[in-house]
Coordinates of C-alpha atoms in Angstrom, one line a residue:
M1 CA 0.0 0.0 0.0
Q2 CA 2.8 2.4 0.9
R3 CA 4.6 1.6 -2.3
V4 CA 1.5 2.4 -4.4
F5 CA 1.1 5.8 -2.8
L6 CA 4.8 6.6 -3.0
S7 CA 4.9 5.8 -6.7
V8 CA 1.8 7.8 -7.4
L9 CA 3.0 10.9 -5.6
A10 CA 6.8 10.9 -6.3
C11 CA 6.8 8.9 -9.6
V12 CA 10.3 7.6 -8.9
T13 CA 10.6 5.5 -12.0
G14 CA 9.4 6.5 -15.5
C15 CA 8.9 10.2 -14.9
L16 CA 12.4 10.7 -13.6
G17 CA 13.8 9.1 -16.7
G18 CA 11.6 11.1 -19.0
A19 CA 12.1 14.6 -17.7
T20 CA 13.4 16.4 -20.8
H21 CA 12.5 19.5 -22.7
A22 CA 9.2 17.9 -23.6
F23 CA 8.4 17.3 -19.9
A24 CA 6.0 14.8 -18.5
H25 CA 2.4 15.8 -18.1
P26 CA 1.3 16.2 -14.5
H27 CA -1.2 13.6 -13.3
V28 CA -1.7 14.9 -9.8
F29 CA -2.8 18.5 -9.0
A30 CA -2.5 20.5 -5.8
E31 CA -3.5 24.0 -4.8
A32 CA -0.7 25.4 -2.6
R33 CA 0.0 28.1 0.0
L34 CA 3.4 29.1 1.2
E35 CA 4.2 31.2 4.3
V36 CA 7.8 32.2 4.8
E37 CA 8.3 33.2 8.5
V38 CA 11.0 35.6 9.4
A39 CA 12.3 35.8 13.0
P40 CA 12.6 39.2 14.8
D41 CA 16.4 39.2 14.3
G42 CA 15.9 38.9 10.5
H43 CA 16.7 35.3 9.7
V44 CA 14.3 32.9 7.9
N45 CA 12.7 30.8 10.7
A46 CA 10.5 28.5 8.7
L47 CA 8.6 27.7 5.5
R48 CA 5.0 26.6 6.1
H49 CA 3.3 24.7 3.3
I50 CA -0.3 23.8 2.7
W51 CA -1.3 21.6 -0.3
R52 CA -4.9 20.7 -1.2
F53 CA -4.9 17.8 -3.7
D54 CA -7.4 17.2 -6.5
E55 CA -10.4 15.0 -5.9
L56 CA -9.3 12.2 -8.2
F57 CA -6.0 11.7 -6.5
S58 CA -7.6 12.2 -3.1
S59 CA -10.0 9.4 -3.8
T60 CA -7.1 7.1 -4.7
V61 CA -5.5 7.9 -1.4
L62 CA -8.8 7.2 0.4
L63 CA -9.0 3.8 -1.4
E64 CA -5.4 2.8 -0.5
F65 CA -5.4 4.0 3.1
D66 CA -8.9 3.3 4.3
A67 CA -7.9 0.1 6.2
D68 CA -11.3 -0.5 7.8
T69 CA -13.2 0.3 4.6
D70 CA -15.6 2.7 6.2
N71 CA -15.1 5.3 3.4
R72 CA -13.3 7.7 5.6
L73 CA -9.8 8.3 6.9
D74 CA -9.6 8.0 10.7
P75 CA -6.8 9.7 12.7
P76 CA -4.5 6.6 12.6
E77 CA -5.0 6.3 8.8
L78 CA -4.3 10.0 8.3
E79 CA -1.1 9.5 10.4
E80 CA -0.1 6.7 8.0
V81 CA -0.7 9.0 5.0
A82 CA 1.4 11.7 6.6
S83 CA 4.2 9.3 7.4
V84 CA 4.3 7.9 3.8
V85 CA 4.3 11.4 2.3
A86 CA 7.0 12.6 4.5
D87 CA 9.2 9.6 3.7
S88 CA 8.7 9.8 0.0
L89 CA 9.1 13.6 -0.3
A90 CA 12.4 13.6 1.7
D91 CA 14.3 12.3 -1.3
F92 CA 13.0 15.2 -3.4
D93 CA 13.7 18.0 -0.9
Y94 CA 9.9 18.1 -0.1
F95 CA 9.3 19.6 -3.6
Q96 CA 10.9 22.9 -2.6
S97 CA 14.1 24.8 -3.2
I98 CA 15.8 27.7 -1.4
T99 CA 18.5 29.7 -3.1
V100 CA 20.6 32.6 -2.1
G101 CA 22.4 34.0 -5.1
S102 CA 23.8 30.8 -6.7
N103 CA 23.8 28.8 -3.5
N104 CA 21.3 26.1 -2.8
I105 CA 20.2 25.8 0.8
N106 CA 18.9 22.4 2.2
V107 CA 16.2 21.9 4.8
E108 CA 16.1 19.8 7.9
P109 CA 14.0 16.6 7.8
V110 CA 10.3 17.5 8.2
K111 CA 8.9 16.4 11.6
D112 CA 5.4 17.8 11.5
M113 CA 3.8 16.4 8.3
K114 CA 0.0 16.3 8.9
A115 CA -2.8 15.0 6.7
L116 CA -6.5 16.1 6.7
F117 CA -9.3 14.8 4.5
E118 CA -11.9 17.5 4.0
D119 CA -14.8 17.7 1.4
G120 CA -13.4 14.9 -0.6
Q121 CA -9.9 16.3 -0.8
L122 CA -6.6 15.4 0.8
I123 CA -4.8 18.4 2.5
M124 CA -1.2 18.2 3.6
F125 CA 0.4 20.6 6.1
F126 CA 4.1 20.7 6.9
T127 CA 6.9 23.0 8.0
A128 CA 10.4 23.1 6.5
V129 CA 13.3 24.6 8.5
P130 CA 16.4 25.8 6.6
A131 CA 19.5 23.6 7.5
E132 CA 21.6 26.8 7.7
R133 CA 20.9 30.4 8.7
I134 CA 19.5 32.5 6.0
E135 CA 19.2 36.3 6.4
I136 CA 16.2 37.7 4.8
S137 CA 18.3 40.7 3.8
S138 CA 20.2 38.3 1.4
S139 CA 17.1 38.4 -0.8
P140 CA 16.5 34.6 -1.0
S141 CA 14.2 32.8 -3.4
F142 CA 11.8 30.0 -2.4
G143 CA 10.6 27.7 -5.1
V144 CA 8.0 24.9 -5.1
F145 CA 8.0 22.3 -7.8
D146 CA 7.9 18.5 -8.3
P147 CA 11.2 17.5 -10.0
T148 CA 9.5 14.4 -11.4
F149 CA 7.0 16.6 -13.3
Y150 CA 4.2 14.2 -12.1
T151 CA 2.6 16.6 -9.6
A152 CA 1.5 20.1 -10.5
I153 CA 1.7 22.3 -7.4
D154 CA -0.1 25.6 -8.3
F155 CA -0.4 28.9 -6.5
Y156 CA -3.7 30.3 -7.9
D157 CA -3.3 33.7 -6.2
E158 CA -0.4 35.8 -5.2
N159 CA -2.0 36.0 -1.8
N160 CA -1.1 32.4 -1.3
M161 CA 2.6 33.3 -1.1
V162 CA 3.0 35.2 2.2
L163 CA 6.1 36.8 3.7
Q164 CA 5.6 37.2 7.5
G165 CA 7.7 39.2 9.9
A166 CA 10.1 40.7 7.4
P167 CA 11.5 44.2 7.8
A168 CA 9.6 47.0 6.1
N169 CA 12.4 47.4 3.5
C170 CA 11.8 43.9 2.2
S171 CA 9.2 43.0 -0.4
H172 CA 8.3 39.8 -2.3
K173 CA 6.7 38.8 -5.5
M174 CA 5.4 35.5 -7.0
V175 CA 7.1 34.4 -10.2
V176 CA 5.5 31.7 -12.4
P177 CA 8.0 30.8 -15.2
D178 CA 6.8 29.9 -18.6
P179 CA 8.8 26.7 -19.5
D180 CA 9.7 27.7 -23.0
E181 CA 10.7 31.2 -22.1
A182 CA 12.7 29.9 -19.1
I183 CA 14.7 27.5 -21.3
A184 CA 15.2 30.1 -24.1
Q185 CA 16.4 32.8 -21.6
N186 CA 18.9 30.4 -20.1
Q187 CA 19.9 28.5 -23.2
A188 CA 23.5 29.8 -23.3
T189 CA 24.3 28.4 -19.9
L190 CA 22.4 25.1 -20.1
T191 CA 24.2 21.8 -20.8
D192 CA 23.1 18.3 -21.7
A193 CA 23.6 17.4 -18.1
F194 CA 21.1 20.0 -17.0
F195 CA 18.4 18.6 -19.3
N196 CA 19.1 15.1 -18.0
D197 CA 18.8 16.2 -14.3
P198 CA 15.2 16.8 -13.3
T199 CA 16.2 18.4 -10.0
D200 CA 18.1 21.2 -11.9
M201 CA 15.3 21.5 -14.3
S202 CA 12.7 21.9 -11.5
K203 CA 14.6 24.8 -10.0
L204 CA 14.4 26.7 -13.2
L205 CA 10.7 26.0 -13.6
A206 CA 9.6 26.3 -10.0
T207 CA 6.9 28.8 -9.1
R208 CA 8.8 30.8 -6.5
M209 CA 8.7 33.7 -4.1
E210 CA 11.5 36.2 -4.8
V211 CA 12.4 38.5 -1.9
T212 CA 14.1 41.8 -2.4
C213 CA 15.4 43.9 0.5
K214 CA 16.6 47.5 -0.2

């Protein structure tokens, strides 16, 4: 059961091998919200994610994890969903990237993955903590994208990317790259290795919050 869910969400086989300029079409869709929390001393404290999955995928999760077949996910079953998601996403940096200039910043293992089933949809909540200190004044970028190209994580409104606690001289904007434009604009610096590496590709195509501090 866990392997079924992991393969659906992370697509660790065929989609990874087929991540080229043509891209794989997403089969799972999620509406997302990102809150970047800045501590009073100006460092990035946490990234809080909320993902609401489409009804088709959610029904698949219900089918796979409803152990007592009562057509609902009880608390122990939701805990199992959260555990499987946390384990599967760990290998993919939890579908997120943090960059400061040309430097990539890792995150600590997620410890608070939570699952909720509401109105026929699976909702995931989790917090990511940067593995090293990031000053918001360094104008970091926070991207969200599935490197397997199997899951489309969409921010339908700029209000779903929130910067909390930042100094008044800092602002942010949501950037949604057009795949063809992104490739064309960076063509001179891209290599064959880049096109064969879905992780690198996903960073270029990630919907992201860009922070600017004057």
